[in-house]
Coordinates of C-alpha atoms and ligand atoms in Angstrom, one line a residue:
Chain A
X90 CA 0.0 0.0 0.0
X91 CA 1.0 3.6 -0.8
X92 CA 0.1 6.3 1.3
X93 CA 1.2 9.5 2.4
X94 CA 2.7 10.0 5.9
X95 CA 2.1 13.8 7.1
X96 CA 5.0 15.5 8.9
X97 CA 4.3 18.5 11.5
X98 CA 6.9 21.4 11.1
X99 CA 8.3 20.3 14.6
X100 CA 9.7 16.8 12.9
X101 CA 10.7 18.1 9.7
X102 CA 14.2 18.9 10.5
X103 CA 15.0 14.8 11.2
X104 CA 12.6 14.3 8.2
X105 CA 15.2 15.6 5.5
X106 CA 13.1 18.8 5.9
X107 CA 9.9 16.7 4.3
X108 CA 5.9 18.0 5.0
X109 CA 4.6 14.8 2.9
X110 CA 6.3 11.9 2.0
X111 CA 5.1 8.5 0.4
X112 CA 5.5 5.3 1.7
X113 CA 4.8 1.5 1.8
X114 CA 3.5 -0.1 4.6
X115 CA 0.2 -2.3 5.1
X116 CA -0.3 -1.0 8.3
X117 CA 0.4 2.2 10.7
X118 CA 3.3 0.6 12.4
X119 CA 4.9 -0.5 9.0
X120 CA 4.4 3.2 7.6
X121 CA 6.1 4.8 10.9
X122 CA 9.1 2.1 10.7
X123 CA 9.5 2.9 6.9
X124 CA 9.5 6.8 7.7
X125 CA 12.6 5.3 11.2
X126 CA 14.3 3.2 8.3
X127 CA 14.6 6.2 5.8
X128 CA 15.4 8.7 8.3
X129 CA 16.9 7.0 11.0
X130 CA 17.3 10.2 13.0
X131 CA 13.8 11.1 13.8
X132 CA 13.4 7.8 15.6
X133 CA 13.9 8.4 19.2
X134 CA 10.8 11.5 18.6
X135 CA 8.8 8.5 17.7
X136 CA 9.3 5.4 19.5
X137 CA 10.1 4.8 23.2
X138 CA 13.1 2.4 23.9
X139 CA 10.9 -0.1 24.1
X140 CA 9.5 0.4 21.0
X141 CA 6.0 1.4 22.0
X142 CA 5.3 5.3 20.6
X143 CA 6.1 7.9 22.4
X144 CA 2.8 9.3 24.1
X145 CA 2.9 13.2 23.3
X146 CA 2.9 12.0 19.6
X147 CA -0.2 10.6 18.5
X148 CA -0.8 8.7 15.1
X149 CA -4.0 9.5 12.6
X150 CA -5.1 7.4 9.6
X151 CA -7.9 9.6 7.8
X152 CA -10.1 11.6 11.2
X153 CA -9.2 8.9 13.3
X154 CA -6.3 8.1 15.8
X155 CA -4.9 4.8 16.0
X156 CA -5.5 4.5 19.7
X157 CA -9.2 4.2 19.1
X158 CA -8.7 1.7 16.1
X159 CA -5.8 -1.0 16.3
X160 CA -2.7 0.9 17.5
X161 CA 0.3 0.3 15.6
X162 CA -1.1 -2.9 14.4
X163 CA -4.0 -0.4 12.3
X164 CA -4.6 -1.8 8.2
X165 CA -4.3 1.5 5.7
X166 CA -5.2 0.9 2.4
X167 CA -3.8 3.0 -0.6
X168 CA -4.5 6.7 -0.6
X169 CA -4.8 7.3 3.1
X170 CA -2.8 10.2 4.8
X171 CA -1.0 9.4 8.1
X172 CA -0.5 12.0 9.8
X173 CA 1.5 12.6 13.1
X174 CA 0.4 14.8 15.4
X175 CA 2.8 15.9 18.4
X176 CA 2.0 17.9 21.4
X177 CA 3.2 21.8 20.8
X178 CA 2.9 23.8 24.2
X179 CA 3.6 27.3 22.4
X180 CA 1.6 30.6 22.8
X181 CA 1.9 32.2 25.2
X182 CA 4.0 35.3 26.9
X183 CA 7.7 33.7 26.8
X184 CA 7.5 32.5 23.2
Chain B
X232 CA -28.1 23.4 30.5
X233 CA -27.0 26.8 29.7
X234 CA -23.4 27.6 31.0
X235 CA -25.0 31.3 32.7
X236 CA -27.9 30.3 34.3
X237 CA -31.0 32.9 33.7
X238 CA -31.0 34.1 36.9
X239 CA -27.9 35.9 35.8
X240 CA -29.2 37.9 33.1
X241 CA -30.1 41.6 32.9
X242 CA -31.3 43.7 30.8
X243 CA -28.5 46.0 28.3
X244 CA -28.5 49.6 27.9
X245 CA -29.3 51.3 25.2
X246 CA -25.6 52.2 24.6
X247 CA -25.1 48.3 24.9
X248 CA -27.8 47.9 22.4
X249 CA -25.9 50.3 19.9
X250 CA -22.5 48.5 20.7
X251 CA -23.5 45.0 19.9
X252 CA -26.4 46.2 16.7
X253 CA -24.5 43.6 14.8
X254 CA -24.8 40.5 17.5
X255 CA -28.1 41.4 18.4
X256 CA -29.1 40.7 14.5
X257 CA -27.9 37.5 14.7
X258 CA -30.9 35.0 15.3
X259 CA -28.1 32.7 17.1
X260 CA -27.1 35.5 19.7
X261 CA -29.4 37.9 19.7
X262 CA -30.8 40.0 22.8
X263 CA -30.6 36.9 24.9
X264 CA -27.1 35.6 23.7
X265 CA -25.6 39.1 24.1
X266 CA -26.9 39.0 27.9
X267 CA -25.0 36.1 28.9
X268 CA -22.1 37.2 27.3
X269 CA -22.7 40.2 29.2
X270 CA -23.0 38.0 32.4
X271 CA -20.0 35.8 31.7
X272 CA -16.9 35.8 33.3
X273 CA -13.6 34.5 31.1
X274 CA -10.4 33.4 32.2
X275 CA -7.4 34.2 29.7
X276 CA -4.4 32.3 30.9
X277 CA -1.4 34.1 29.2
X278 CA -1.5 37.3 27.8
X279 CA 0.8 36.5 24.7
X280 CA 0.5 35.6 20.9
X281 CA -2.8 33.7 21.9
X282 CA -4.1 35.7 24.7
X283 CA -3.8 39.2 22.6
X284 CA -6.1 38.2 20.5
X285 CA -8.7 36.3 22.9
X286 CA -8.7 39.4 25.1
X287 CA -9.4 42.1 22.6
X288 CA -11.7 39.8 20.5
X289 CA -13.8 39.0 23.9
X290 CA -13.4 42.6 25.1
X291 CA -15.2 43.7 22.0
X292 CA -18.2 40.9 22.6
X293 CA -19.2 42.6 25.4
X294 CA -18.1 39.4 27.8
X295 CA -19.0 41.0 31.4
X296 CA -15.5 40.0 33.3
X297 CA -12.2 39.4 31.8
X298 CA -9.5 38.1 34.1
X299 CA -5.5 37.8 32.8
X300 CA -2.9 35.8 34.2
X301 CA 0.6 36.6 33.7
X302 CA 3.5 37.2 35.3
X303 CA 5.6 38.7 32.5
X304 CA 6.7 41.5 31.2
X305 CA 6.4 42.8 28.0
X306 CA 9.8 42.9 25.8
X307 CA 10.4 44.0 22.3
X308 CA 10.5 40.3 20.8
X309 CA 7.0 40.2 22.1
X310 CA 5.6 42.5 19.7
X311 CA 5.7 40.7 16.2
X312 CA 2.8 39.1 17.2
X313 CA 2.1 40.0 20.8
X314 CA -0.6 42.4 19.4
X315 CA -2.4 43.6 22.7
X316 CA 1.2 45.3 23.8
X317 CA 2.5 48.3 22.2
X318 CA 6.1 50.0 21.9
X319 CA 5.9 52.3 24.8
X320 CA 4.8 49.2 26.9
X321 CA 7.9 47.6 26.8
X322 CA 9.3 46.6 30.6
X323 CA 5.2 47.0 32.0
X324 CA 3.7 43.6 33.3
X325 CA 1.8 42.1 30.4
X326 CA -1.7 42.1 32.3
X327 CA -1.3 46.0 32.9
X328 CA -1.1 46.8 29.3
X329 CA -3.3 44.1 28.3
X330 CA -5.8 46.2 30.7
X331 CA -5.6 49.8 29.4
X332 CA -5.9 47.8 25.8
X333 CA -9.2 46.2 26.6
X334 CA -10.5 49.1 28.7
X335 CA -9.7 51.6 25.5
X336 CA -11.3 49.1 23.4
X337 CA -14.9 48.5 25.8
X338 CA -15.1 50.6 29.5
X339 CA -18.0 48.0 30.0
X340 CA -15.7 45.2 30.5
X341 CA -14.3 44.5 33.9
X342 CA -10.8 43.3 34.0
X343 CA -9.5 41.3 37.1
X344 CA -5.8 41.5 36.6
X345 CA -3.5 38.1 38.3
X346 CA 0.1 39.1 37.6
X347 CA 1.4 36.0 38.9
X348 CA 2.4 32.8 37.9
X349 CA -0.7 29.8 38.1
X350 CA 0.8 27.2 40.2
X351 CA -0.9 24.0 42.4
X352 CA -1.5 26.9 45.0
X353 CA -3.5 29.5 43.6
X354 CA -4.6 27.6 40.3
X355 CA -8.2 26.5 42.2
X356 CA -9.0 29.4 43.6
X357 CA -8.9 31.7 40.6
X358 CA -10.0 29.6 38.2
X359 CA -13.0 28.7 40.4
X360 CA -14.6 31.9 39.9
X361 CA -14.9 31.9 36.0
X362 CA -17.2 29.9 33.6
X363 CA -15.0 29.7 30.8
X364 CA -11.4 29.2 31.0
X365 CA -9.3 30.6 27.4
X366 CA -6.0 28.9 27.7
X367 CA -3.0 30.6 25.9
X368 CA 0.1 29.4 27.8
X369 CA 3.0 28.5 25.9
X370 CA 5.0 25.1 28.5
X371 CA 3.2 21.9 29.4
X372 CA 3.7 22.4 33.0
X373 CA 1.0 25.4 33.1
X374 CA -0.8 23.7 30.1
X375 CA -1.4 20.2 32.5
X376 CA -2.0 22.5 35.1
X377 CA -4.7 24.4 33.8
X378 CA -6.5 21.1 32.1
X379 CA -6.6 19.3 35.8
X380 CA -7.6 22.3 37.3
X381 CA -10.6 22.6 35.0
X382 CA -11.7 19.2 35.3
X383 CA -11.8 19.1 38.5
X384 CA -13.7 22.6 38.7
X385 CA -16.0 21.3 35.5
X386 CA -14.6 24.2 33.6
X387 CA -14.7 24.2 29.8
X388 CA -10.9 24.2 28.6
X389 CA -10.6 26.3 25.4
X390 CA -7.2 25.4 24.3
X391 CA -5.0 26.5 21.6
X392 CA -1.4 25.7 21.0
X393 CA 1.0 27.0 18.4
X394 CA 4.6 26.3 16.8
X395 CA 6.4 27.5 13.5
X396 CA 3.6 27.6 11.1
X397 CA 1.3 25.0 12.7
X398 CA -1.4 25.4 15.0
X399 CA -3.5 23.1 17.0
X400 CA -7.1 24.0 18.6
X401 CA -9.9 22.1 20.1
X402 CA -12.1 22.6 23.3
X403 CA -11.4 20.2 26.2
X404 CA -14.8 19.9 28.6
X405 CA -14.4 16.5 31.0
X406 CA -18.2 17.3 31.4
X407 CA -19.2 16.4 27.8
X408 CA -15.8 15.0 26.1
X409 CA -12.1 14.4 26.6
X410 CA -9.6 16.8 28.3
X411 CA -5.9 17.2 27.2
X412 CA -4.7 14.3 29.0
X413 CA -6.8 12.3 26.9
X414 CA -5.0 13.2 23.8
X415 CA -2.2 13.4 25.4
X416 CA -0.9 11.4 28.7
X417 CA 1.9 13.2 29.1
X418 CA 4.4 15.7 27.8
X419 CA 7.9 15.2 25.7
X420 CA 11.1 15.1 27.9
X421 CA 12.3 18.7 28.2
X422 CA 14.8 19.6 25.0
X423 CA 13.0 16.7 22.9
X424 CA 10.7 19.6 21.0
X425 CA 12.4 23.0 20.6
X426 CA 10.2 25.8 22.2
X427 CA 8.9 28.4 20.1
X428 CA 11.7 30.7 21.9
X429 CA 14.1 28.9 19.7
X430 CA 12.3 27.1 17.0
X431 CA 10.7 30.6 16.0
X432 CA 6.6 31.2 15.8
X433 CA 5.1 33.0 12.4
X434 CA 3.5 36.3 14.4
X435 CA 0.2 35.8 12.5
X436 CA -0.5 32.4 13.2
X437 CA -0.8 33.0 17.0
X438 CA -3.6 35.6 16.0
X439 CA -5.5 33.0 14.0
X440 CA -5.5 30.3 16.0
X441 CA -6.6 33.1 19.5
X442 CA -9.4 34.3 17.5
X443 CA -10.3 30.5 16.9
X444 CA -10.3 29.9 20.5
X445 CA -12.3 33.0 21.5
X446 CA -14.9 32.1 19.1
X447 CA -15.0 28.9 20.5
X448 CA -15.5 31.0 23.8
X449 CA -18.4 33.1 22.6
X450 CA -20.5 30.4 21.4
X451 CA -20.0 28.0 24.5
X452 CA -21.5 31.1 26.5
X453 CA -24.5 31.7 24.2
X454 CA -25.1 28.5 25.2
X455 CA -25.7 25.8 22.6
X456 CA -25.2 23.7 25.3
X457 CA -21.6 23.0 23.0
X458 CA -22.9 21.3 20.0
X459 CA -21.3 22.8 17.4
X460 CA -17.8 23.8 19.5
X461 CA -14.8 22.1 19.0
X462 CA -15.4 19.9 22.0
X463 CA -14.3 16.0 20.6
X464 CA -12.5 17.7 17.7
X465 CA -9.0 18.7 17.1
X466 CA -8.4 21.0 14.8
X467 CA -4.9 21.1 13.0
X468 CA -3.9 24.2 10.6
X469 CA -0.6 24.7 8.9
X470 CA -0.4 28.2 7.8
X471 CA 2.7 27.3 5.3
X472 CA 0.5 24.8 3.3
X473 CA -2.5 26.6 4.3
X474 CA -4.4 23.5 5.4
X475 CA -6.7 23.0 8.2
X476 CA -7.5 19.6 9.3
X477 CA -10.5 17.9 11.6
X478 CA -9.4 15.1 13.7
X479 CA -11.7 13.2 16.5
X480 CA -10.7 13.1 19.9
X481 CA -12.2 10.3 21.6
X482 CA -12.6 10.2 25.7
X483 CA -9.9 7.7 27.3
X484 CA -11.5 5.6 29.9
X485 CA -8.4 5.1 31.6
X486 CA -7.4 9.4 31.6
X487 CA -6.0 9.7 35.2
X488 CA -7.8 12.6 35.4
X489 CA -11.0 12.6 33.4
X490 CA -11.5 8.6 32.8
X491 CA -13.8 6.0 34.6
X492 CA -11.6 5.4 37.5
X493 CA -9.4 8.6 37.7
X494 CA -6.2 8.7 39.9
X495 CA -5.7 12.3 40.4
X496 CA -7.9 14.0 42.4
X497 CA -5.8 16.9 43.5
X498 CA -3.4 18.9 41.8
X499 CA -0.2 17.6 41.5
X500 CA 3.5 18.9 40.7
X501 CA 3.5 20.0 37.6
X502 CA 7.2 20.8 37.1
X503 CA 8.1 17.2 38.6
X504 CA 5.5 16.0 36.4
X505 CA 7.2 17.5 32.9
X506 CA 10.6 16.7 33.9
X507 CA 11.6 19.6 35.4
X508 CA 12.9 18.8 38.7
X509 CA 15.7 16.2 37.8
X510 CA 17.0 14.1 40.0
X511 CA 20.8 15.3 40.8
X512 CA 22.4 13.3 39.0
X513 CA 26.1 13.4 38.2
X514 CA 25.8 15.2 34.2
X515 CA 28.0 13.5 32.0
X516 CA 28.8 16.8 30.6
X517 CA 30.3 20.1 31.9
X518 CA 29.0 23.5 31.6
X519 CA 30.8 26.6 30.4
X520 CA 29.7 30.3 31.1
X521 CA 30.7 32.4 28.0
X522 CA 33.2 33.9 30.2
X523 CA 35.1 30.7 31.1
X524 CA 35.0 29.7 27.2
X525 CA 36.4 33.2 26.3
X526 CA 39.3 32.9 28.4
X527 CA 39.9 28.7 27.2
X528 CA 39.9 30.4 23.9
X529 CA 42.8 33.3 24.6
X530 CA 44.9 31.0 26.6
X531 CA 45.3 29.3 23.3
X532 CA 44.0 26.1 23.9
X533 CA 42.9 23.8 20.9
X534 CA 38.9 23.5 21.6
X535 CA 36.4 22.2 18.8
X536 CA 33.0 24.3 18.9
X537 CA 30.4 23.0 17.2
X538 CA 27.2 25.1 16.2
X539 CA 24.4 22.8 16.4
X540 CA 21.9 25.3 15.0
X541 CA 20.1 25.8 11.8
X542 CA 21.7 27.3 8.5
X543 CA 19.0 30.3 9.1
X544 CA 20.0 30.7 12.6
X545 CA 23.9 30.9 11.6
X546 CA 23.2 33.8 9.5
X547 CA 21.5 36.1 12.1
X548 CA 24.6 35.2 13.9
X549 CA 28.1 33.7 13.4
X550 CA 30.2 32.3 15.9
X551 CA 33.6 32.8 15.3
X552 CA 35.4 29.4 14.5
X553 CA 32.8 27.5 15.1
X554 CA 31.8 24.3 13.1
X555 CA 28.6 23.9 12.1
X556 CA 26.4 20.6 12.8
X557 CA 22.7 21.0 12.9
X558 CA 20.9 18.8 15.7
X559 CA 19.4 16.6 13.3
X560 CA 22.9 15.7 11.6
X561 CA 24.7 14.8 14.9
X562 CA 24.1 11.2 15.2
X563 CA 25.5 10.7 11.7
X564 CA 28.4 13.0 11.9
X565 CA 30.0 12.0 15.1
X566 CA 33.4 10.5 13.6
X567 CA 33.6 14.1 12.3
X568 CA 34.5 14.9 16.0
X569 CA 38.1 14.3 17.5
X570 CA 37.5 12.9 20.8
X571 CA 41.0 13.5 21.7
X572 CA 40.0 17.3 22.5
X573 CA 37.6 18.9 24.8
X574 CA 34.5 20.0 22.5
X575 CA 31.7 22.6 23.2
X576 CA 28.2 22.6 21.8
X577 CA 26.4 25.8 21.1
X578 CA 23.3 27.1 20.4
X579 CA 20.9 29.7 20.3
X580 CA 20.4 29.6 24.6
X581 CA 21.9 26.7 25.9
X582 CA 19.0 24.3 26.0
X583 CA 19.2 22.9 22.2
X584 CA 22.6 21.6 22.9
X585 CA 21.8 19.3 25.7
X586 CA 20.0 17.6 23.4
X587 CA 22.5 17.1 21.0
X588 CA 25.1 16.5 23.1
X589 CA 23.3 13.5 24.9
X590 CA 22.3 12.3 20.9
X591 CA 26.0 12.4 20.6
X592 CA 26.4 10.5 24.0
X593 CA 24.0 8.0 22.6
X594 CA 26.4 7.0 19.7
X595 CA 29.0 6.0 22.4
X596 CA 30.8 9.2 21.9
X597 CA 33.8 9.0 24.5
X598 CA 35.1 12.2 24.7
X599 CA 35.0 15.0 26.9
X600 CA 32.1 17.8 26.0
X601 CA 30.9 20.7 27.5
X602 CA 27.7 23.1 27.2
X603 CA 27.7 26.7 26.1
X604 CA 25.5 28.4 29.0
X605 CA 22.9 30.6 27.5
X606 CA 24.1 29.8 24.0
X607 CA 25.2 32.6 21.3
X608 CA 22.8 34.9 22.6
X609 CA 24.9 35.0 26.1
X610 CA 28.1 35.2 24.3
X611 CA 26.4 38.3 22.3
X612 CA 26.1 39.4 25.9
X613 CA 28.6 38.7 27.4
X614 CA 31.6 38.6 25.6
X615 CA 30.8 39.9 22.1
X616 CA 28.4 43.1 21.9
X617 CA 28.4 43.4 17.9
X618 CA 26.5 39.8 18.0
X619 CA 22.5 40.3 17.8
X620 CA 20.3 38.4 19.9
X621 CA 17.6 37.4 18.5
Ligands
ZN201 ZN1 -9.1 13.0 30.1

């Protein structure tokens, strides 16, 4: 399956600098360990040592996240955006 | 049930009347909508690139009572987006200003100023007097803070967040949805996510995503009982791509604070919570005040620097000798160091390069490194005054 995995500006930099990027995967773990295998660096944002993900990062396919479907284990069929979406704390008087 | 009970409501003036003209002809506000906004009583935690905008949007609804939180002052980075401040308010506490600027903008508003910092302490009792709590605070601590604080008072949350170009925006009400702690359990590790004091904040976006939130704040008070608010929605926007996005937030049953068998039932410590409060324990690297580097420098001493900052960032300022590295290249550049000298890492203030420095730690890296306190900008300061701070 192809879909697209959507990057939030805080990730970009250990995502080659990337918004979008296509990848393989049949599910939402596969999809997040292709994004870990093509840029290793933004690894340790996603994934916990023990390989769970991290929980200030939460994973969408389409509307919905993945904790209220199957987790990492989650099928995504062709055309479906991924998108990651990490807490940002910004706003306020000491930006 | 209406948030402002109808015992609350009384009648406006005819000045009123000519103020709001273009409420009152809205079938969905109308006479009685513009009453208990009139009656309402908002919270606005942080008076910055969110709160500006909540403030003088809500001061110019008519909402009865406005209160402000902050304990800052306002400086001249503040003011690309900070809109509520001006110039000649540079070095006045942020709720002052933000005073005058929503009593210029509506006398008939009442403004409780709280130029403190929220803490466990006084959290409760000042957000217990407010129906609506507008939450524009820029760290997690404040941001858990505020979200346990309103569950447990039954307050609706209305949060926004931004960073870079990217905005985030929802309404958190344990009463009839999630709360933050639903989305999300708990925060990054401190230095894991650059804060917008270093990774930079488009001034509009701020604006947008307040007004958002303070829309979000009018219509929970004219009470449609918060059917069409943001409350189970997220709402994603990325000003760059121009793109706003609609994601559900479900309800965790097992949120500590908000789920079926919650174990927080008091505030807690927030800083402890967010990874503030380290445990002393011995740093596997050293620390070096721009003055102590200066004077490794002069005595001659071979030292590797190593700017971990962004291209962008080096050309606002240059740090003499220094090699650049940016964070996201460390890992994979380490054999470009020579562990056989003493290396320092710099960036913009000192927080950046811990990061790096333990994602070069993590590659085994055996030699001996040291942080620049307070980054380029305290060199600027310190040691070199034709530097700009930014
Ligand atoms: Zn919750």
């Amino acid at each position: 399956m192809s879909v697209s995995l959507l990057i939030p500006t805080a990730l970009r930099g250990f995502a080659g600098g990337s918004a979008e990027i296509e990848l393989e995967g049949a599910t939402a773990g596969e999809v997040l360990a292709a994004l870990a295998k093509r840029h290793p660096e933004i690894k340790e944002h996603l994934y916990e040592e023990d390989g769970n993900l991290r929980s200030f990062i939460n994973v969408y396919v389409g509307d919905t996240n993945i904790k209220s479907l199957n987790g990492q284990d989650t099928a995504v069929k062709d055309g479906d955006s991924v998108i990651l979406v990490p807490s940002i704390a910004g706003g306020g008087s000491w930006l | 049930m209406a948030l402002i009970s109808d015992e609350r409501l009384c009648d406006l003036s005819h000045d009123e009347i000519a103020r709001y003209s273009r409420h009152l002809l809205l079938p969905e506000i109308g006479l009685e909508g513009q009453k208990r906004l009139k009656a309402a009583k908002v919270l606005i935690i942080g008076t910055g690139g969110l709160g500006a905008p909540l403030a003088l949007y809500l001061a110019a609804a008519g909402i009865g009572e406005i209160g402000v939180a902050d304990f800052d002052f306002v400086e001249a980075s503040n003011l690309q987006r900070q809109i509520i401040h001006s110039t000649k308010d540079i070095g006045r506490p942020k709720t002052a200003s933000a005073k005058d600027k929503v009593r210029g903008l509506n006398p008939g508003v009442k403004v409780t100023e709280y130029n403190v910092a929220l803490t466990s302490a006084n959290a409760m009792d000042i957000i217990k007097g407010y129906d609506v709590v507008a939450d524009g605070t820029d760290n997690y601590q404040t941001r858990y803070l505020v979200n346990d604080a309103c569950v447990m008072l039954k307050k609706p949350n209305v949060y926004g967040s931004v960073f870079q170009f990217e905005g985030q925006a929802s309404v958190f009400y344990a009463e009839k949805g999630p709360c933050y702690r639903c989305l999300y359990p708990s925060p990054p590790p401190p230095g894991l996510v650059p804060s917008c004091a270093e990774g930079g904040v488009m001034g509009v976006l701020p604006g947008i995503v307040g007004i958002i939130q303070a829309g979000e704040v009018i219509k929970l008070i004219i009470g449609n009982d918060g059917k069409d608010s943001l409350i189970g929605r997220l709402l994603i926007f990325d000003q760059w791509r121009m793109k706003f996005r609609e994601l559900k937030l479900d309800k965790d049953p097992k949120c500590p604070v908000c789920g079926e068998h919650p174990t927080i039932s008091g505030l807690i410590d927030y800083e402890l919570f967010c990874g503030l409060k380290p445990e002393k324990k011995e740093l596997a690297y050293g620390t070096l005040t721009p003055f102590e580097l200066k004077a490794r420098l002069d005595s001659g001493e071979k030292i590797q620097i190593i700017d971990i900052r962004e291209p962008h960032e080096r050309a606002i300022a240059k740090f003499p000798e220094a090699k650049p590295m940016p964070i996201g290249q460390i890992a994979r550049r380490c054999d470009e160091l020579d562990p056989e000298l003493d290396t320092v890492f710099i960036c913009k203030i000192g927080t950046r390069s811990i990061f790096a420095i333990n994602a070069l730690f993590e590659t085994g890296y055996s030699g001996k490194v040291y942080n620049l306190q307070d980054g380029i900008n305290g060199w600027a300061r310190d040691i070199d005054n034709s530097l700009p701070r930014y």
